[in-house]
mmCIF file of C-alpha atoms in Angstrom:
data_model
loop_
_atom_site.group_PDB
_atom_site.id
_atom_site.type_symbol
_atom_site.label_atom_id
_atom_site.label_comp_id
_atom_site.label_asym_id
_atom_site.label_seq_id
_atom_site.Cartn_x
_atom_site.Cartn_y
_atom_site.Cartn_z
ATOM 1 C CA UNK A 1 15.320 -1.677 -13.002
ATOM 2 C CA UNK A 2 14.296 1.679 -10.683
ATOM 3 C CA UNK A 3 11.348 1.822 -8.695
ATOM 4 C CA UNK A 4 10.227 4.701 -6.819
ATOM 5 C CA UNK A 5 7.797 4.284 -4.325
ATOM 6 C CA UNK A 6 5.530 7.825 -3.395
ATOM 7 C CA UNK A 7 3.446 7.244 -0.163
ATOM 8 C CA UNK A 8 3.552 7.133 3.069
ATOM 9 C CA UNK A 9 5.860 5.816 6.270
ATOM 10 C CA UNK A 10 4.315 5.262 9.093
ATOM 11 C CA UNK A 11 5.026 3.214 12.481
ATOM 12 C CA UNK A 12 2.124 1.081 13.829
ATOM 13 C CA UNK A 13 1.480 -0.449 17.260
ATOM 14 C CA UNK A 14 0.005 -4.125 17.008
ATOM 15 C CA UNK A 15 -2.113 -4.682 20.068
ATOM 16 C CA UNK A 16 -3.241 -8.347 20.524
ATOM 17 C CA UNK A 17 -6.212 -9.914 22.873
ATOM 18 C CA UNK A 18 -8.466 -12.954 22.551
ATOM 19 C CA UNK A 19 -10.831 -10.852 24.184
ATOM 20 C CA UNK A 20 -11.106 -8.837 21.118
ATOM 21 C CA UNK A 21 -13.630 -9.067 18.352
ATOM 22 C CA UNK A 22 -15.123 -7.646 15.159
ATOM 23 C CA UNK A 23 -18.533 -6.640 14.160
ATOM 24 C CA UNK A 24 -19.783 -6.753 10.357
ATOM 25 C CA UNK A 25 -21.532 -3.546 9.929
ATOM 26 C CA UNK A 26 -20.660 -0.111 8.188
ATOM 27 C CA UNK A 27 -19.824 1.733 11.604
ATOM 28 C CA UNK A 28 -16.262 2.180 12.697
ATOM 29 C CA UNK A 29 -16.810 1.748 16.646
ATOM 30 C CA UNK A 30 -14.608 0.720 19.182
ATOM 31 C CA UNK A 31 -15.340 -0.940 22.793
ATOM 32 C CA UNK A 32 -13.952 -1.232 25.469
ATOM 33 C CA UNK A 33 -14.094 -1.912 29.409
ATOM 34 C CA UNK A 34 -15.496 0.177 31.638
ATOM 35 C CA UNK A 35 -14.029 2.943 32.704
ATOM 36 C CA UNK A 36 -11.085 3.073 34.956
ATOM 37 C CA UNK A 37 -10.777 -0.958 33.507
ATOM 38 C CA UNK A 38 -7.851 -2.766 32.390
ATOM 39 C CA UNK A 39 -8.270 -5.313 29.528
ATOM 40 C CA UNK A 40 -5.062 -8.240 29.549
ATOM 41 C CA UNK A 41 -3.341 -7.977 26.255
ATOM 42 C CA UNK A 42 -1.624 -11.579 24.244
ATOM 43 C CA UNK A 43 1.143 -9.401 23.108
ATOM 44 C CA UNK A 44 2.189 -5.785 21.698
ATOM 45 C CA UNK A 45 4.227 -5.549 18.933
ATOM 46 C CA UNK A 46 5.973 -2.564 17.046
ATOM 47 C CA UNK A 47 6.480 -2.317 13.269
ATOM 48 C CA UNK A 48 6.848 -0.105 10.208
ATOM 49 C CA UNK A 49 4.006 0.721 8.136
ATOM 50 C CA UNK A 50 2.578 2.648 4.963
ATOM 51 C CA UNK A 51 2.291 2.396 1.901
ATOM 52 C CA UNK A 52 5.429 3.971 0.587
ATOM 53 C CA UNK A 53 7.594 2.360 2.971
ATOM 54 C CA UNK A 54 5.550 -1.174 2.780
ATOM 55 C CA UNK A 55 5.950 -1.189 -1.146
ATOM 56 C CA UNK A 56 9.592 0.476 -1.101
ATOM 57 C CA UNK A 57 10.818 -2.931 0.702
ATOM 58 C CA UNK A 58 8.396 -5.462 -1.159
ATOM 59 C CA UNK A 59 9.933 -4.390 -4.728
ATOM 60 C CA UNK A 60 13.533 -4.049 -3.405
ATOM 61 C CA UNK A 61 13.093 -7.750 -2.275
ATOM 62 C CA UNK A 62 11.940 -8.974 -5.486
ATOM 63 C CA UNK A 63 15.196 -7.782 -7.079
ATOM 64 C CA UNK A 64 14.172 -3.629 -7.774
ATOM 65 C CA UNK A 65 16.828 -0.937 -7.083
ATOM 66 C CA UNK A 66 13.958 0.818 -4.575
ATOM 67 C CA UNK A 67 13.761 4.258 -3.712
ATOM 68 C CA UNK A 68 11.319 5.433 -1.292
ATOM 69 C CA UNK A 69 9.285 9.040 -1.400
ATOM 70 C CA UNK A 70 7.812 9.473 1.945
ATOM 71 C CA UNK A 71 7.670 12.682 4.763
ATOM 72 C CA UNK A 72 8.678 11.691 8.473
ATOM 73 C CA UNK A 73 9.015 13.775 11.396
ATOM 74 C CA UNK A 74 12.246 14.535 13.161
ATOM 75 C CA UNK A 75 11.993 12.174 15.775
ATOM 76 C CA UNK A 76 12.636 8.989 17.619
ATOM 77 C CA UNK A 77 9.847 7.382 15.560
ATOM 78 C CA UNK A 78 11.225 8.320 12.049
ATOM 79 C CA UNK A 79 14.571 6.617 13.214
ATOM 80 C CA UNK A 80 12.572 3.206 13.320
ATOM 81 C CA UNK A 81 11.448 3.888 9.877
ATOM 82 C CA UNK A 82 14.883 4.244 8.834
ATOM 83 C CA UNK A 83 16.446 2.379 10.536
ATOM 84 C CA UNK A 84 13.853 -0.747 9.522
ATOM 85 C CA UNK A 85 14.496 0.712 5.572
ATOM 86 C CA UNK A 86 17.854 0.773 5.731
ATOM 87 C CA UNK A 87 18.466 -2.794 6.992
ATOM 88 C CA UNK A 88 16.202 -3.322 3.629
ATOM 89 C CA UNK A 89 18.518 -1.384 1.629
ATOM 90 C CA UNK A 90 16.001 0.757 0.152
ATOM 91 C CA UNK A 91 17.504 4.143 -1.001
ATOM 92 C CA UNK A 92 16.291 6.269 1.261
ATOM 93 C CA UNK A 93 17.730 10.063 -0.112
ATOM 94 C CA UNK A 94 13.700 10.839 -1.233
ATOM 95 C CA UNK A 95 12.583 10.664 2.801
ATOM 96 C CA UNK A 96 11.840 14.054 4.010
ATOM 97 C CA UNK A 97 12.645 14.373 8.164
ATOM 98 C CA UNK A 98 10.748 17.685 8.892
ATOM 99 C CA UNK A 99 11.551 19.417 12.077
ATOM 100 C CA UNK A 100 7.809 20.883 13.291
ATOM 101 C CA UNK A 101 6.146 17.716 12.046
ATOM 102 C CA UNK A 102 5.381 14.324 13.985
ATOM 103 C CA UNK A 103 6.058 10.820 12.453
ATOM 104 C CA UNK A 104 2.203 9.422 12.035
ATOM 105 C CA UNK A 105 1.718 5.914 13.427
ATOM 106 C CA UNK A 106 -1.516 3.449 14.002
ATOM 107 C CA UNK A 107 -2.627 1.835 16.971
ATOM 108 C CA UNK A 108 -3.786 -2.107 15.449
ATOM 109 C CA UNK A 109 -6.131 -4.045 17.688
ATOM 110 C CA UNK A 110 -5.405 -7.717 16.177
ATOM 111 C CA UNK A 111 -8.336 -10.543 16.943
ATOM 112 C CA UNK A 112 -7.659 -14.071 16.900
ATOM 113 C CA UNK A 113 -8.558 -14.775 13.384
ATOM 114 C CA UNK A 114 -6.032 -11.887 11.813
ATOM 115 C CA UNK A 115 -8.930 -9.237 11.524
ATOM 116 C CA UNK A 116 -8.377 -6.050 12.833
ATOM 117 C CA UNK A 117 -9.648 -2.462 13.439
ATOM 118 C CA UNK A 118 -6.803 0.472 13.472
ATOM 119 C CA UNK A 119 -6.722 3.791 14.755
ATOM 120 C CA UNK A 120 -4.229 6.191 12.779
ATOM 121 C CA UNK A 121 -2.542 9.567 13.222
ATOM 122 C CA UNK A 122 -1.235 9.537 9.955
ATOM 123 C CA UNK A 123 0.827 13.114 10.660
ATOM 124 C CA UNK A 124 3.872 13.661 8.693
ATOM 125 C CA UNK A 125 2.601 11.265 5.877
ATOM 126 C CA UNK A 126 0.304 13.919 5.187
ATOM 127 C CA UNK A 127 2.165 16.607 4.507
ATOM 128 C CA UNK A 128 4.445 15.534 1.199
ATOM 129 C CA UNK A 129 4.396 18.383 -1.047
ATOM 130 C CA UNK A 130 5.865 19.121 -4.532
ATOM 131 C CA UNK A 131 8.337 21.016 -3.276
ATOM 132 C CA UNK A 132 9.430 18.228 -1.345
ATOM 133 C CA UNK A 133 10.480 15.130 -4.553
ATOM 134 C CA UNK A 134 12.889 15.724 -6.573
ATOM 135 C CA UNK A 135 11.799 15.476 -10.001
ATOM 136 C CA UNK A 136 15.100 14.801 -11.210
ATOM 137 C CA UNK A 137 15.642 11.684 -9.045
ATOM 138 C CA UNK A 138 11.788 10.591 -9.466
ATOM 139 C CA UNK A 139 12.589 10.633 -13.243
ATOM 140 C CA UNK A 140 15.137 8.293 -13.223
ATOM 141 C CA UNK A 141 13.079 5.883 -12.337
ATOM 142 C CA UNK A 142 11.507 3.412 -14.898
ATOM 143 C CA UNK A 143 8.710 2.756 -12.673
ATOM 144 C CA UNK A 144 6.813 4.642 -10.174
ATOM 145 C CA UNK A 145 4.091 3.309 -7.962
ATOM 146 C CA UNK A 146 1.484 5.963 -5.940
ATOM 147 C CA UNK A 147 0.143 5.222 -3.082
ATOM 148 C CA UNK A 148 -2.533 6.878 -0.796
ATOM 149 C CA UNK A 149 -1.049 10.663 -0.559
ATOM 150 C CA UNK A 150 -3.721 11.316 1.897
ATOM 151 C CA UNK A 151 -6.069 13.714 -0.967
ATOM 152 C CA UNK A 152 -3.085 16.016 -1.379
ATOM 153 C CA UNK A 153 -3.972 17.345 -5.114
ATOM 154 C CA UNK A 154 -1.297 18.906 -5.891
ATOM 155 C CA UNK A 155 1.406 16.201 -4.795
ATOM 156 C CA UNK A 156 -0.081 13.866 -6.384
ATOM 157 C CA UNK A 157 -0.742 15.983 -9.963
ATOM 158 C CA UNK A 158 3.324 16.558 -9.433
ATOM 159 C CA UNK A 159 3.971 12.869 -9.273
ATOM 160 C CA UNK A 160 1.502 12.088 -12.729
ATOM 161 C CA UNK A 161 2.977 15.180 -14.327
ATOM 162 C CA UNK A 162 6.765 13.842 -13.830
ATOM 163 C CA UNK A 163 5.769 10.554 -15.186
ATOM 164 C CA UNK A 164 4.405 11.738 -18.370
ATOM 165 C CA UNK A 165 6.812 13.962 -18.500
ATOM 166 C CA UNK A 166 9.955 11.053 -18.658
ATOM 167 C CA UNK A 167 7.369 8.371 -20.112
ATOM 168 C CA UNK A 168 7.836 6.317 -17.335
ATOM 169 C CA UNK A 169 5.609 3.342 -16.324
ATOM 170 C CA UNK A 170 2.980 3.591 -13.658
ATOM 171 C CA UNK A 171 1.170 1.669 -11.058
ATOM 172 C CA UNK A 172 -1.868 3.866 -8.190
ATOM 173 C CA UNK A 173 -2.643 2.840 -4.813
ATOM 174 C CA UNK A 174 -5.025 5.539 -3.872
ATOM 175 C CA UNK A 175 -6.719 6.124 -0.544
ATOM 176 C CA UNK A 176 -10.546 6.926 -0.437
ATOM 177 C CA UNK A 177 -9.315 10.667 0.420
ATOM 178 C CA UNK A 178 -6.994 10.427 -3.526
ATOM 179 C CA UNK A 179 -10.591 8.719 -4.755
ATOM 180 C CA UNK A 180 -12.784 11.334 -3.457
ATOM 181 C CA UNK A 181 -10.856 14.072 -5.991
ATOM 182 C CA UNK A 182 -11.063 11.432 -8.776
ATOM 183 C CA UNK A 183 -15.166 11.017 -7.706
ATOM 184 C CA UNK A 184 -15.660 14.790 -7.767
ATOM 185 C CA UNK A 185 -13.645 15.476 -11.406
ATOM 186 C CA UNK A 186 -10.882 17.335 -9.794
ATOM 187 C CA UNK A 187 -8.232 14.384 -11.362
ATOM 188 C CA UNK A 188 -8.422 14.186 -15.260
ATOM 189 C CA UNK A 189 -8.626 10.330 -16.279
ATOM 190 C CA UNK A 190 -7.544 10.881 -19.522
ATOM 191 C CA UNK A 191 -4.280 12.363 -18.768
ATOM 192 C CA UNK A 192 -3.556 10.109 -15.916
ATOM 193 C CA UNK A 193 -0.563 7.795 -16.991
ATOM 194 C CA UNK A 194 -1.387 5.379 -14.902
ATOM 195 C CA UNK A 195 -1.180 0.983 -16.554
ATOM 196 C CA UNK A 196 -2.062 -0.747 -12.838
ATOM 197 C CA UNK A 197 -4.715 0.641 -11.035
ATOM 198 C CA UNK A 198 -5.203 -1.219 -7.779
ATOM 199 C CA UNK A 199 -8.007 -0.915 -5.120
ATOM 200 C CA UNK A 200 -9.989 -2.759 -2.883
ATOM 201 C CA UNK A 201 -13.780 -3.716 -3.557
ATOM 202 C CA UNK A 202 -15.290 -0.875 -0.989
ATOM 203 C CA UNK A 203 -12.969 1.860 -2.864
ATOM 204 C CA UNK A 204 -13.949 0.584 -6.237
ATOM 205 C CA UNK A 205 -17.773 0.454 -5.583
ATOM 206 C CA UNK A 206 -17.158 4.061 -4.167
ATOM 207 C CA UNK A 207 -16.319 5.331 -7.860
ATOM 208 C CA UNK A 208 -18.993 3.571 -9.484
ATOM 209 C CA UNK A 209 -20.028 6.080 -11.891
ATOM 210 C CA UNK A 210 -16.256 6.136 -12.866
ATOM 211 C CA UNK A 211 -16.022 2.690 -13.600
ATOM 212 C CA UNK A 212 -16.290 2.538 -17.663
ATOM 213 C CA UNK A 213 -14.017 5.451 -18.066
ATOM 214 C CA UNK A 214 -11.418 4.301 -15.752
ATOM 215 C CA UNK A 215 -11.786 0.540 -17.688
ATOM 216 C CA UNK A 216 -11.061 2.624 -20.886
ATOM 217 C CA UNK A 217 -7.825 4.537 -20.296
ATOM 218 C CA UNK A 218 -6.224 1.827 -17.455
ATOM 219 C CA UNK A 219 -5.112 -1.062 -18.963
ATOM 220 C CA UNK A 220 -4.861 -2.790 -15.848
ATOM 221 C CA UNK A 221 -7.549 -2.742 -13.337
ATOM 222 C CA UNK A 222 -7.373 -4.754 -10.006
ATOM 223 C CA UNK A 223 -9.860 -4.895 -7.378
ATOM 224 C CA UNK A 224 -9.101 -7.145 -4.054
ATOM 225 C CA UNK A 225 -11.892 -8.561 -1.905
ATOM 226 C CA UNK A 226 -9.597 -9.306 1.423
ATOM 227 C CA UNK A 227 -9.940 -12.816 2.008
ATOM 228 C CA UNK A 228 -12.582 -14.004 -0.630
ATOM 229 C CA UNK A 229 -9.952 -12.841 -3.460
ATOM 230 C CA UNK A 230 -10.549 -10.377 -6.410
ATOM 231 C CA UNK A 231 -10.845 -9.804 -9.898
ATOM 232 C CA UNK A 232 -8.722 -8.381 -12.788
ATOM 233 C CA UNK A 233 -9.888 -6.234 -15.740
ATOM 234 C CA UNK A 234 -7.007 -6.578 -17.938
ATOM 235 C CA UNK A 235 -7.227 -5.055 -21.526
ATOM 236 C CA UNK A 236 -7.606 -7.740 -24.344
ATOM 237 C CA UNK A 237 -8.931 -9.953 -21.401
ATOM 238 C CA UNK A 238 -12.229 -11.269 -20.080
ATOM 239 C CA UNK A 239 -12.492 -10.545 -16.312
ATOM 240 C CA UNK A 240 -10.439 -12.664 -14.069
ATOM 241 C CA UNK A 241 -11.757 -13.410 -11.045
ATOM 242 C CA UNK A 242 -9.103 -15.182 -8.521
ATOM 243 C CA UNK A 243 -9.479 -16.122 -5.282
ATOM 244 C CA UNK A 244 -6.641 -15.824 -2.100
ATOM 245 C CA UNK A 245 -4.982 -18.797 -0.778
ATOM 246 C CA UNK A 246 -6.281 -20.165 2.538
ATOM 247 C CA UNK A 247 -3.763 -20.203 5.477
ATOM 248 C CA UNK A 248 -4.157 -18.644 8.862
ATOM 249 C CA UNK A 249 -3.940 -15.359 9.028
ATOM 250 C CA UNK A 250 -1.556 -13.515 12.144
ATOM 251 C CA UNK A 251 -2.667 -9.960 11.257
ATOM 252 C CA UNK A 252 -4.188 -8.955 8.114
ATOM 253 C CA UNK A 253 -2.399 -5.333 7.872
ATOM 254 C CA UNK A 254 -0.347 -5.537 4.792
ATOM 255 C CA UNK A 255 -2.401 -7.646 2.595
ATOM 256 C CA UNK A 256 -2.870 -5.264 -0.398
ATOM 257 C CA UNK A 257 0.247 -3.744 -0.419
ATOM 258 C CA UNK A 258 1.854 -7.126 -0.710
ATOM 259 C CA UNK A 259 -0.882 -8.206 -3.412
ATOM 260 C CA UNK A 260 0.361 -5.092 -5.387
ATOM 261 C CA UNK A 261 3.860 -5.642 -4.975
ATOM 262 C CA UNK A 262 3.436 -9.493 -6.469
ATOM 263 C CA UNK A 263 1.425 -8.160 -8.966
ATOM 264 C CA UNK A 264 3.532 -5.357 -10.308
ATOM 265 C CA UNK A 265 6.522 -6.994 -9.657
ATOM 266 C CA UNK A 266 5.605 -10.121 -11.839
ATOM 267 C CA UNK A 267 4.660 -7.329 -14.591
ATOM 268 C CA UNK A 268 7.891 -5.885 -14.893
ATOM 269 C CA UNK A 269 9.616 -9.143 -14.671
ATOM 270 C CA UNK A 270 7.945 -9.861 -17.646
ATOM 271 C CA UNK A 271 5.094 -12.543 -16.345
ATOM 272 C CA UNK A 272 1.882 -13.726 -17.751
ATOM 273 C CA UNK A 273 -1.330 -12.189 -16.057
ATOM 274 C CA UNK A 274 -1.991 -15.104 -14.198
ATOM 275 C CA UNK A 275 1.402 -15.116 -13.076
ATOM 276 C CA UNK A 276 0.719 -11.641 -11.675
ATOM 277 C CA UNK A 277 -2.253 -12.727 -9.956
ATOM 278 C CA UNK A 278 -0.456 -15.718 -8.512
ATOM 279 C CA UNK A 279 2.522 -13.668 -7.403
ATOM 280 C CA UNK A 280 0.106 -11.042 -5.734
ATOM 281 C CA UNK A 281 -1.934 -14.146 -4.192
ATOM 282 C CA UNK A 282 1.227 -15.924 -2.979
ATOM 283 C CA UNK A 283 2.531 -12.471 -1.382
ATOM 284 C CA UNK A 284 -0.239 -11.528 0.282
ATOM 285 C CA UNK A 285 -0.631 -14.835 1.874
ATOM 286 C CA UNK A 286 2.874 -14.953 3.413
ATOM 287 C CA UNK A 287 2.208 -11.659 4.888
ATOM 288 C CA UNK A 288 -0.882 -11.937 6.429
ATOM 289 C CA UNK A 289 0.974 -15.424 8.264
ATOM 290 C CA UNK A 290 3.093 -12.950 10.184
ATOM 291 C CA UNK A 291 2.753 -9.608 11.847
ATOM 292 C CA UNK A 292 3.423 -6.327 10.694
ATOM 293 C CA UNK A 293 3.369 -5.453 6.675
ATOM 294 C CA UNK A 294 6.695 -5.884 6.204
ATOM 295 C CA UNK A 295 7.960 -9.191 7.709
ATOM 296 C CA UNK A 296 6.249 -11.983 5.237
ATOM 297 C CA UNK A 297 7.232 -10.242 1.945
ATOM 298 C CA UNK A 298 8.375 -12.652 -0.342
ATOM 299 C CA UNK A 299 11.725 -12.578 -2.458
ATOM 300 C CA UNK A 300 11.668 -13.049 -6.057
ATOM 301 C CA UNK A 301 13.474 -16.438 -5.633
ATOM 302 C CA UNK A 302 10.633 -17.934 -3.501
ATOM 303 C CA UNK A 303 7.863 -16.421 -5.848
ATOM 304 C CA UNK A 304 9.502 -18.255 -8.601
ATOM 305 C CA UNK A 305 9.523 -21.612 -6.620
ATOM 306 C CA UNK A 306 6.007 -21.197 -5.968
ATOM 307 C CA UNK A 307 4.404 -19.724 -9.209
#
């Protein structure tokens, strides 16, 4: 089975220190030392990131023929991504290398416990346009999963419009700048062809007014909760709430991505719901155990040993 992958590729910089820690409130601010100070770092680490790239690699390792749909800059950066996709082998004819843009990376300050706080340039990943997928190619596909396109409308109406078009199946990742056009009307629910609809608690509560249309036209709803779990609003189902699997957590970066991979994955292998949830638990749990989004992703063989 094909799955195409639409998102972004990004490189991120994991920057590690005890000395590091997180606040709980709803203001994204950063400290540091004084000026002209130097705070001592555990480690630094360098991975691949987004959530094309991310997904691309989780579905080719649970037994997909992956193709990834992602814009890169011309530069040493994008030849990590590659490079890091290759060794994967996920197809990689959909990347776009443009010339006068820059590959966009994140900067990851890592606490002890796995929490973090990141700083992106997201760059390149921005900038996918229509004109840049190949409709052909993305129809071929029996599956394709969206994720955050960064609020670029028209790429992402492209994308819906090829789906319906070959009556292919569907799963959306979006980003709160994708949710902001489905807040203000600008995305038509009904004629979204979308069966898995996956986003995290803050997202969903941002679309609140949204929430009984989207349950009626999605047939699959999943909303994560980070480390306290989720729940699943599954057509012909009562909610299922589930809760994540307790291990230590290394870096939390990656956690959805791999919870959606599971999840879809386990759908199109045929699996029960709760054997989608379990997958997605399962997944996300041997990523967050290692650094980087990529790393931990589970094969299909080791899902099926532990589900």
């Amino acid at each position: 089975m094909k799955v195409a992958s639409v998102g972004s590729a990004l490189v991120d910089v994991f920057v590690h220190s005890s000395s590091f820690t997180v606040e709980e409130d709803n203001v994204s601010t950063l400290t540091c030392t004084a000026q002209g100070g130097k705070l001592p770092l555990d480690h630094l680490q360098i991975k691949t990131g987004g959530g094309g790239t991310n997904t691309a690699v989780g579905f080719k390792r649970l037994g997909f023929d992956a193709t990834v749909v992602a814009e890169l800059g011309s530069d040493d950066l994008a030849e990590l991504v590659v490079k890091d996709l290759r060794r994967e082998l996920v197809t990689i004819d959909q990347l776009v290398l443009e010339k006068k843009e820059q590959t966009g990376g994140a900067v990851i300050f890592v606490c002890q416990d796995g929490s973090r706080m990141v700083l992106v340039h997201r760059g390149a990943a921005t900038q996918l346009e229509p004109r840049d997928i190949d409709t052909a190619v993305l129809g071929q596909a029996n599956w394709a999963h969206l994720s955050s396109l960064s609020g670029q409308l028209a790429t992402i109406e492209h994308v819906i419009n090829c789906v319906a078009k070959h009556d292919q199946g569907m799963s959306w990742n979006p980003g709160s700048d994708d949710l902001e056009l489905l807040a203000g009307d600008q995305l038509d629910l009904e004629v979204i062809p979308c069966q898995v609809l996956i986003l995290n608690l803050q997202e969903w509560s941002s679309i609140s007014s949204h929430h009984s249309r989207l349950r009626a036209v999605v047939p699959e709803i999943v909303v994560t909760d980070g480390r306290r779990g989720g729940i699943v609003y599954a057509r012909g189902h009562q909610p299922l709430a589930y809760q994540a699997k307790s291990v230590q957590s290394s870096d939390d970066t990656g956690a959805g991505d791999a919870f959606g991979v599971g999840y879809i994955g386990a759908k199109l292998h045929g699996k029960s719901l709760l054997e989608r949830i379990q997958w997605g638990v399962e997944n996300a749990a041997a990523v967050v155990q290692q650094v980087g989004a990529k790393p931990g992703l589970l094969r299909r063989v080791q899902l099926e040993r532990l589900v």
